[in-house]
Amino acid sequence: MRSIAFAPAFLIIGSFSLAYGAPRINLDQPGVLNELKLQHPQRYQAVSALLRASERVPCQGSEIELLKTRFNIRDLECGMMVITSYPARRHVSFELDRISYEATVVLKGDDKLQPISPPTDMP
């Protein structure tokens, strides 16, 4: 019974944290990147560099770590959940200068066919 009584309190606290959290900018919206480029050129440089780096698999690598350190990027989410479309896409989100950004990037491949498993010699 106590857990039921505390549930509304947790919902209220959670809604306040969402309301006062970092502003979220969806970079997929038309004109958002151009606006960012005009108003905050250095932030645009960081965002575009991170988006370009996240187009490759795997997303976690030395280039990403360097960008996170150089631009003080926090809470990077760039997982392996790929949107099955052609071309394949991935969802990326991160925080920069206390602003949360999210975008969908097109994955770039090396355009080489690779076997699923190593070839075996048939007798």
mmCIF file with all atom_site columns, C-alpha atoms in Angstrom:
data_model
loop_
_atom_site.group_PDB
_atom_site.id
_atom_site.type_symbol
_atom_site.label_atom_id
_atom_site.label_alt_id
_atom_site.label_comp_id
_atom_site.label_asym_id
_atom_site.label_entity_id
_atom_site.label_seq_id
_atom_site.pdbx_PDB_ins_code
_atom_site.Cartn_x
_atom_site.Cartn_y
_atom_site.Cartn_z
_atom_site.occupancy
_atom_site.B_iso_or_equiv
_atom_site.pdbx_formal_charge
_atom_site.auth_seq_id
_atom_site.auth_comp_id
_atom_site.auth_asym_id
_atom_site.auth_atom_id
_atom_site.pdbx_PDB_model_num
ATOM 1   C CA . MET A 1 1   ? 0.000  0.000   0.000   1.00 0.00 ? 1   MET A CA 1
ATOM 2   C CA . ARG A 1 2   ? 2.895  2.355   0.740   1.00 0.00 ? 2   ARG A CA 1
ATOM 3   C CA . SER A 1 3   ? 4.303  1.893   -2.760  1.00 0.00 ? 3   SER A CA 1
ATOM 4   C CA . ILE A 1 4   ? 0.991  3.027   -4.220  1.00 0.00 ? 4   ILE A CA 1
ATOM 5   C CA . ALA A 1 5   ? 1.067  6.131   -2.030  1.00 0.00 ? 5   ALA A CA 1
ATOM 6   C CA . PHE A 1 6   ? 4.610  7.007   -3.139  1.00 0.00 ? 6   PHE A CA 1
ATOM 7   C CA . ALA A 1 7   ? 3.922  6.485   -6.858  1.00 0.00 ? 7   ALA A CA 1
ATOM 8   C CA . PRO A 1 8   ? 2.330  9.946   -7.398  1.00 0.00 ? 8   PRO A CA 1
ATOM 9   C CA . ALA A 1 9   ? 5.257  11.592  -5.606  1.00 0.00 ? 9   ALA A CA 1
ATOM 10  C CA . PHE A 1 10  ? 7.753  9.871   -7.941  1.00 0.00 ? 10  PHE A CA 1
ATOM 11  C CA . LEU A 1 11  ? 5.705  10.914  -10.972 1.00 0.00 ? 11  LEU A CA 1
ATOM 12  C CA . ILE A 1 12  ? 5.692  14.545  -9.826  1.00 0.00 ? 12  ILE A CA 1
ATOM 13  C CA . ILE A 1 13  ? 9.434  14.561  -9.124  1.00 0.00 ? 13  ILE A CA 1
ATOM 14  C CA . GLY A 1 14  ? 10.119 12.901  -12.478 1.00 0.00 ? 14  GLY A CA 1
ATOM 15  C CA . SER A 1 15  ? 8.020  15.455  -14.352 1.00 0.00 ? 15  SER A CA 1
ATOM 16  C CA . PHE A 1 16  ? 9.920  18.329  -12.686 1.00 0.00 ? 16  PHE A CA 1
ATOM 17  C CA . SER A 1 17  ? 13.257 16.820  -13.701 1.00 0.00 ? 17  SER A CA 1
ATOM 18  C CA . LEU A 1 18  ? 12.052 16.489  -17.290 1.00 0.00 ? 18  LEU A CA 1
ATOM 19  C CA . ALA A 1 19  ? 10.644 20.003  -17.312 1.00 0.00 ? 19  ALA A CA 1
ATOM 20  C CA . TYR A 1 20  ? 13.848 21.554  -15.965 1.00 0.00 ? 20  TYR A CA 1
ATOM 21  C CA . GLY A 1 21  ? 16.290 19.271  -17.782 1.00 0.00 ? 21  GLY A CA 1
ATOM 22  C CA . ALA A 1 22  ? 18.546 20.304  -20.621 1.00 0.00 ? 22  ALA A CA 1
ATOM 23  C CA . PRO A 1 23  ? 16.756 21.687  -23.680 1.00 0.00 ? 23  PRO A CA 1
ATOM 24  C CA . ARG A 1 24  ? 16.523 19.074  -26.442 1.00 0.00 ? 24  ARG A CA 1
ATOM 25  C CA . ILE A 1 25  ? 17.196 19.997  -30.068 1.00 0.00 ? 25  ILE A CA 1
ATOM 26  C CA . ASN A 1 26  ? 16.231 17.626  -32.860 1.00 0.00 ? 26  ASN A CA 1
ATOM 27  C CA . LEU A 1 27  ? 18.812 18.098  -35.597 1.00 0.00 ? 27  LEU A CA 1
ATOM 28  C CA . ASP A 1 28  ? 16.593 16.231  -38.077 1.00 0.00 ? 28  ASP A CA 1
ATOM 29  C CA . GLN A 1 29  ? 14.194 19.173  -38.247 1.00 0.00 ? 29  GLN A CA 1
ATOM 30  C CA . PRO A 1 30  ? 14.579 21.358  -41.358 1.00 0.00 ? 30  PRO A CA 1
ATOM 31  C CA . GLY A 1 31  ? 16.820 24.395  -40.901 1.00 0.00 ? 31  GLY A CA 1
ATOM 32  C CA . VAL A 1 32  ? 18.094 23.497  -37.417 1.00 0.00 ? 32  VAL A CA 1
ATOM 33  C CA . LEU A 1 33  ? 21.688 22.808  -38.484 1.00 0.00 ? 33  LEU A CA 1
ATOM 34  C CA . ASN A 1 34  ? 21.811 25.997  -40.588 1.00 0.00 ? 34  ASN A CA 1
ATOM 35  C CA . GLU A 1 35  ? 20.496 28.018  -37.651 1.00 0.00 ? 35  GLU A CA 1
ATOM 36  C CA . LEU A 1 36  ? 23.092 26.451  -35.376 1.00 0.00 ? 36  LEU A CA 1
ATOM 37  C CA . LYS A 1 37  ? 25.806 27.264  -37.931 1.00 0.00 ? 37  LYS A CA 1
ATOM 38  C CA . LEU A 1 38  ? 24.757 30.930  -38.025 1.00 0.00 ? 38  LEU A CA 1
ATOM 39  C CA . GLN A 1 39  ? 24.219 31.465  -34.293 1.00 0.00 ? 39  GLN A CA 1
ATOM 40  C CA . HIS A 1 40  ? 26.921 29.225  -32.770 1.00 0.00 ? 40  HIS A CA 1
ATOM 41  C CA . PRO A 1 41  ? 29.659 28.382  -35.308 1.00 0.00 ? 41  PRO A CA 1
ATOM 42  C CA . GLN A 1 42  ? 31.931 26.643  -32.788 1.00 0.00 ? 42  GLN A CA 1
ATOM 43  C CA . ARG A 1 43  ? 29.091 24.505  -31.458 1.00 0.00 ? 43  ARG A CA 1
ATOM 44  C CA . TYR A 1 44  ? 28.114 23.706  -35.055 1.00 0.00 ? 44  TYR A CA 1
ATOM 45  C CA . GLN A 1 45  ? 31.673 22.532  -35.707 1.00 0.00 ? 45  GLN A CA 1
ATOM 46  C CA . ALA A 1 46  ? 31.496 20.155  -32.731 1.00 0.00 ? 46  ALA A CA 1
ATOM 47  C CA . VAL A 1 47  ? 28.040 18.841  -33.654 1.00 0.00 ? 47  VAL A CA 1
ATOM 48  C CA . SER A 1 48  ? 28.870 18.263  -37.313 1.00 0.00 ? 48  SER A CA 1
ATOM 49  C CA . ALA A 1 49  ? 32.183 16.551  -36.460 1.00 0.00 ? 49  ALA A CA 1
ATOM 50  C CA . LEU A 1 50  ? 30.425 14.204  -34.048 1.00 0.00 ? 50  LEU A CA 1
ATOM 51  C CA . LEU A 1 51  ? 27.661 13.412  -36.551 1.00 0.00 ? 51  LEU A CA 1
ATOM 52  C CA . ARG A 1 52  ? 30.237 12.631  -39.262 1.00 0.00 ? 52  ARG A CA 1
ATOM 53  C CA . ALA A 1 53  ? 32.173 10.361  -36.893 1.00 0.00 ? 53  ALA A CA 1
ATOM 54  C CA . SER A 1 54  ? 29.005 8.522   -35.839 1.00 0.00 ? 54  SER A CA 1
ATOM 55  C CA . GLU A 1 55  ? 28.245 7.574   -39.444 1.00 0.00 ? 55  GLU A CA 1
ATOM 56  C CA . ARG A 1 56  ? 30.816 4.801   -39.261 1.00 0.00 ? 56  ARG A CA 1
ATOM 57  C CA . VAL A 1 57  ? 30.635 1.479   -37.463 1.00 0.00 ? 57  VAL A CA 1
ATOM 58  C CA . PRO A 1 58  ? 31.607 1.016   -34.698 1.00 0.00 ? 58  PRO A CA 1
ATOM 59  C CA . CYS A 1 59  ? 30.537 4.298   -33.192 1.00 0.00 ? 59  CYS A CA 1
ATOM 60  C CA . GLN A 1 60  ? 32.783 4.007   -30.138 1.00 0.00 ? 60  GLN A CA 1
ATOM 61  C CA . GLY A 1 61  ? 36.333 4.518   -31.299 1.00 0.00 ? 61  GLY A CA 1
ATOM 62  C CA . SER A 1 62  ? 39.347 6.730   -30.925 1.00 0.00 ? 62  SER A CA 1
ATOM 63  C CA . GLU A 1 63  ? 37.867 9.452   -33.149 1.00 0.00 ? 63  GLU A CA 1
ATOM 64  C CA . ILE A 1 64  ? 34.698 9.630   -31.038 1.00 0.00 ? 64  ILE A CA 1
ATOM 65  C CA . GLU A 1 65  ? 36.691 9.672   -27.800 1.00 0.00 ? 65  GLU A CA 1
ATOM 66  C CA . LEU A 1 66  ? 38.884 12.468  -29.124 1.00 0.00 ? 66  LEU A CA 1
ATOM 67  C CA . LEU A 1 67  ? 35.828 14.536  -30.069 1.00 0.00 ? 67  LEU A CA 1
ATOM 68  C CA . LYS A 1 68  ? 34.199 13.900  -26.690 1.00 0.00 ? 68  LYS A CA 1
ATOM 69  C CA . THR A 1 69  ? 37.310 15.184  -24.954 1.00 0.00 ? 69  THR A CA 1
ATOM 70  C CA . ARG A 1 70  ? 37.977 18.091  -27.313 1.00 0.00 ? 70  ARG A CA 1
ATOM 71  C CA . PHE A 1 71  ? 34.429 19.494  -27.208 1.00 0.00 ? 71  PHE A CA 1
ATOM 72  C CA . ASN A 1 72  ? 33.384 18.251  -23.740 1.00 0.00 ? 72  ASN A CA 1
ATOM 73  C CA . ILE A 1 73  ? 30.549 16.129  -25.127 1.00 0.00 ? 73  ILE A CA 1
ATOM 74  C CA . ARG A 1 74  ? 28.542 14.236  -22.527 1.00 0.00 ? 74  ARG A CA 1
ATOM 75  C CA . ASP A 1 75  ? 25.975 11.434  -22.491 1.00 0.00 ? 75  ASP A CA 1
ATOM 76  C CA . LEU A 1 76  ? 26.723 10.184  -25.989 1.00 0.00 ? 76  LEU A CA 1
ATOM 77  C CA . GLU A 1 77  ? 24.317 7.471   -27.077 1.00 0.00 ? 77  GLU A CA 1
ATOM 78  C CA . CYS A 1 78  ? 25.323 5.918   -30.349 1.00 0.00 ? 78  CYS A CA 1
ATOM 79  C CA . GLY A 1 79  ? 24.452 2.281   -30.142 1.00 0.00 ? 79  GLY A CA 1
ATOM 80  C CA . MET A 1 80  ? 24.269 -0.506  -32.630 1.00 0.00 ? 80  MET A CA 1
ATOM 81  C CA . MET A 1 81  ? 20.504 -0.333  -32.992 1.00 0.00 ? 81  MET A CA 1
ATOM 82  C CA . VAL A 1 82  ? 20.268 0.284   -36.715 1.00 0.00 ? 82  VAL A CA 1
ATOM 83  C CA . ILE A 1 83  ? 17.138 1.495   -38.464 1.00 0.00 ? 83  ILE A CA 1
ATOM 84  C CA . THR A 1 84  ? 16.565 -0.999  -41.244 1.00 0.00 ? 84  THR A CA 1
ATOM 85  C CA . SER A 1 85  ? 16.196 1.155   -44.304 1.00 0.00 ? 85  SER A CA 1
ATOM 86  C CA . TYR A 1 86  ? 18.280 1.744   -47.359 1.00 0.00 ? 86  TYR A CA 1
ATOM 87  C CA . PRO A 1 87  ? 20.660 3.228   -46.596 1.00 0.00 ? 87  PRO A CA 1
ATOM 88  C CA . ALA A 1 88  ? 20.877 2.037   -43.002 1.00 0.00 ? 88  ALA A CA 1
ATOM 89  C CA . ARG A 1 89  ? 20.506 4.691   -40.295 1.00 0.00 ? 89  ARG A CA 1
ATOM 90  C CA . ARG A 1 90  ? 21.237 5.051   -36.593 1.00 0.00 ? 90  ARG A CA 1
ATOM 91  C CA . HIS A 1 91  ? 19.921 7.325   -33.851 1.00 0.00 ? 91  HIS A CA 1
ATOM 92  C CA . VAL A 1 92  ? 22.510 9.482   -32.064 1.00 0.00 ? 92  VAL A CA 1
ATOM 93  C CA . SER A 1 93  ? 22.013 11.679  -29.016 1.00 0.00 ? 93  SER A CA 1
ATOM 94  C CA . PHE A 1 94  ? 24.447 13.667  -26.882 1.00 0.00 ? 94  PHE A CA 1
ATOM 95  C CA . GLU A 1 95  ? 24.787 16.709  -24.658 1.00 0.00 ? 95  GLU A CA 1
ATOM 96  C CA . LEU A 1 96  ? 26.975 19.695  -25.483 1.00 0.00 ? 96  LEU A CA 1
ATOM 97  C CA . ASP A 1 97  ? 27.079 22.943  -23.459 1.00 0.00 ? 97  ASP A CA 1
ATOM 98  C CA . ARG A 1 98  ? 24.117 21.788  -21.353 1.00 0.00 ? 98  ARG A CA 1
ATOM 99  C CA . ILE A 1 99  ? 21.952 21.317  -24.467 1.00 0.00 ? 99  ILE A CA 1
ATOM 100 C CA . SER A 1 100 ? 20.797 17.868  -25.582 1.00 0.00 ? 100 SER A CA 1
ATOM 101 C CA . TYR A 1 101 ? 20.952 17.082  -29.276 1.00 0.00 ? 101 TYR A CA 1
ATOM 102 C CA . GLU A 1 102 ? 19.510 14.163  -31.196 1.00 0.00 ? 102 GLU A CA 1
ATOM 103 C CA . ALA A 1 103 ? 19.802 13.179  -34.831 1.00 0.00 ? 103 ALA A CA 1
ATOM 104 C CA . THR A 1 104 ? 19.457 10.303  -37.245 1.00 0.00 ? 104 THR A CA 1
ATOM 105 C CA . VAL A 1 105 ? 22.595 9.653   -39.283 1.00 0.00 ? 105 VAL A CA 1
ATOM 106 C CA . VAL A 1 106 ? 23.075 7.571   -42.402 1.00 0.00 ? 106 VAL A CA 1
ATOM 107 C CA . LEU A 1 107 ? 25.653 4.826   -41.879 1.00 0.00 ? 107 LEU A CA 1
ATOM 108 C CA . LYS A 1 108 ? 28.581 4.859   -44.261 1.00 0.00 ? 108 LYS A CA 1
ATOM 109 C CA . GLY A 1 109 ? 30.168 1.592   -45.238 1.00 0.00 ? 109 GLY A CA 1
ATOM 110 C CA . ASP A 1 110 ? 33.332 0.712   -47.024 1.00 0.00 ? 110 ASP A CA 1
ATOM 111 C CA . ASP A 1 111 ? 31.205 -0.713  -49.872 1.00 0.00 ? 111 ASP A CA 1
ATOM 112 C CA . LYS A 1 112 ? 32.988 -4.052  -49.762 1.00 0.00 ? 112 LYS A CA 1
ATOM 113 C CA . LEU A 1 113 ? 31.094 -7.297  -49.638 1.00 0.00 ? 113 LEU A CA 1
ATOM 114 C CA . GLN A 1 114 ? 32.147 -9.306  -46.633 1.00 0.00 ? 114 GLN A CA 1
ATOM 115 C CA . PRO A 1 115 ? 31.289 -12.934 -45.957 1.00 0.00 ? 115 PRO A CA 1
ATOM 116 C CA . ILE A 1 116 ? 29.216 -13.759 -42.902 1.00 0.00 ? 116 ILE A CA 1
ATOM 117 C CA . SER A 1 117 ? 31.681 -16.432 -41.880 1.00 0.00 ? 117 SER A CA 1
ATOM 118 C CA . PRO A 1 118 ? 35.153 -17.285 -43.090 1.00 0.00 ? 118 PRO A CA 1
ATOM 119 C CA . PRO A 1 119 ? 35.110 -19.445 -46.194 1.00 0.00 ? 119 PRO A CA 1
ATOM 120 C CA . THR A 1 120 ? 35.800 -23.121 -45.653 1.00 0.00 ? 120 THR A CA 1
ATOM 121 C CA . ASP A 1 121 ? 37.498 -25.398 -48.122 1.00 0.00 ? 121 ASP A CA 1
ATOM 122 C CA . MET A 1 122 ? 35.134 -27.931 -49.586 1.00 0.00 ? 122 MET A CA 1
ATOM 123 C CA . PRO A 1 123 ? 36.650 -31.378 -50.297 1.00 0.00 ? 123 PRO A CA 1
#
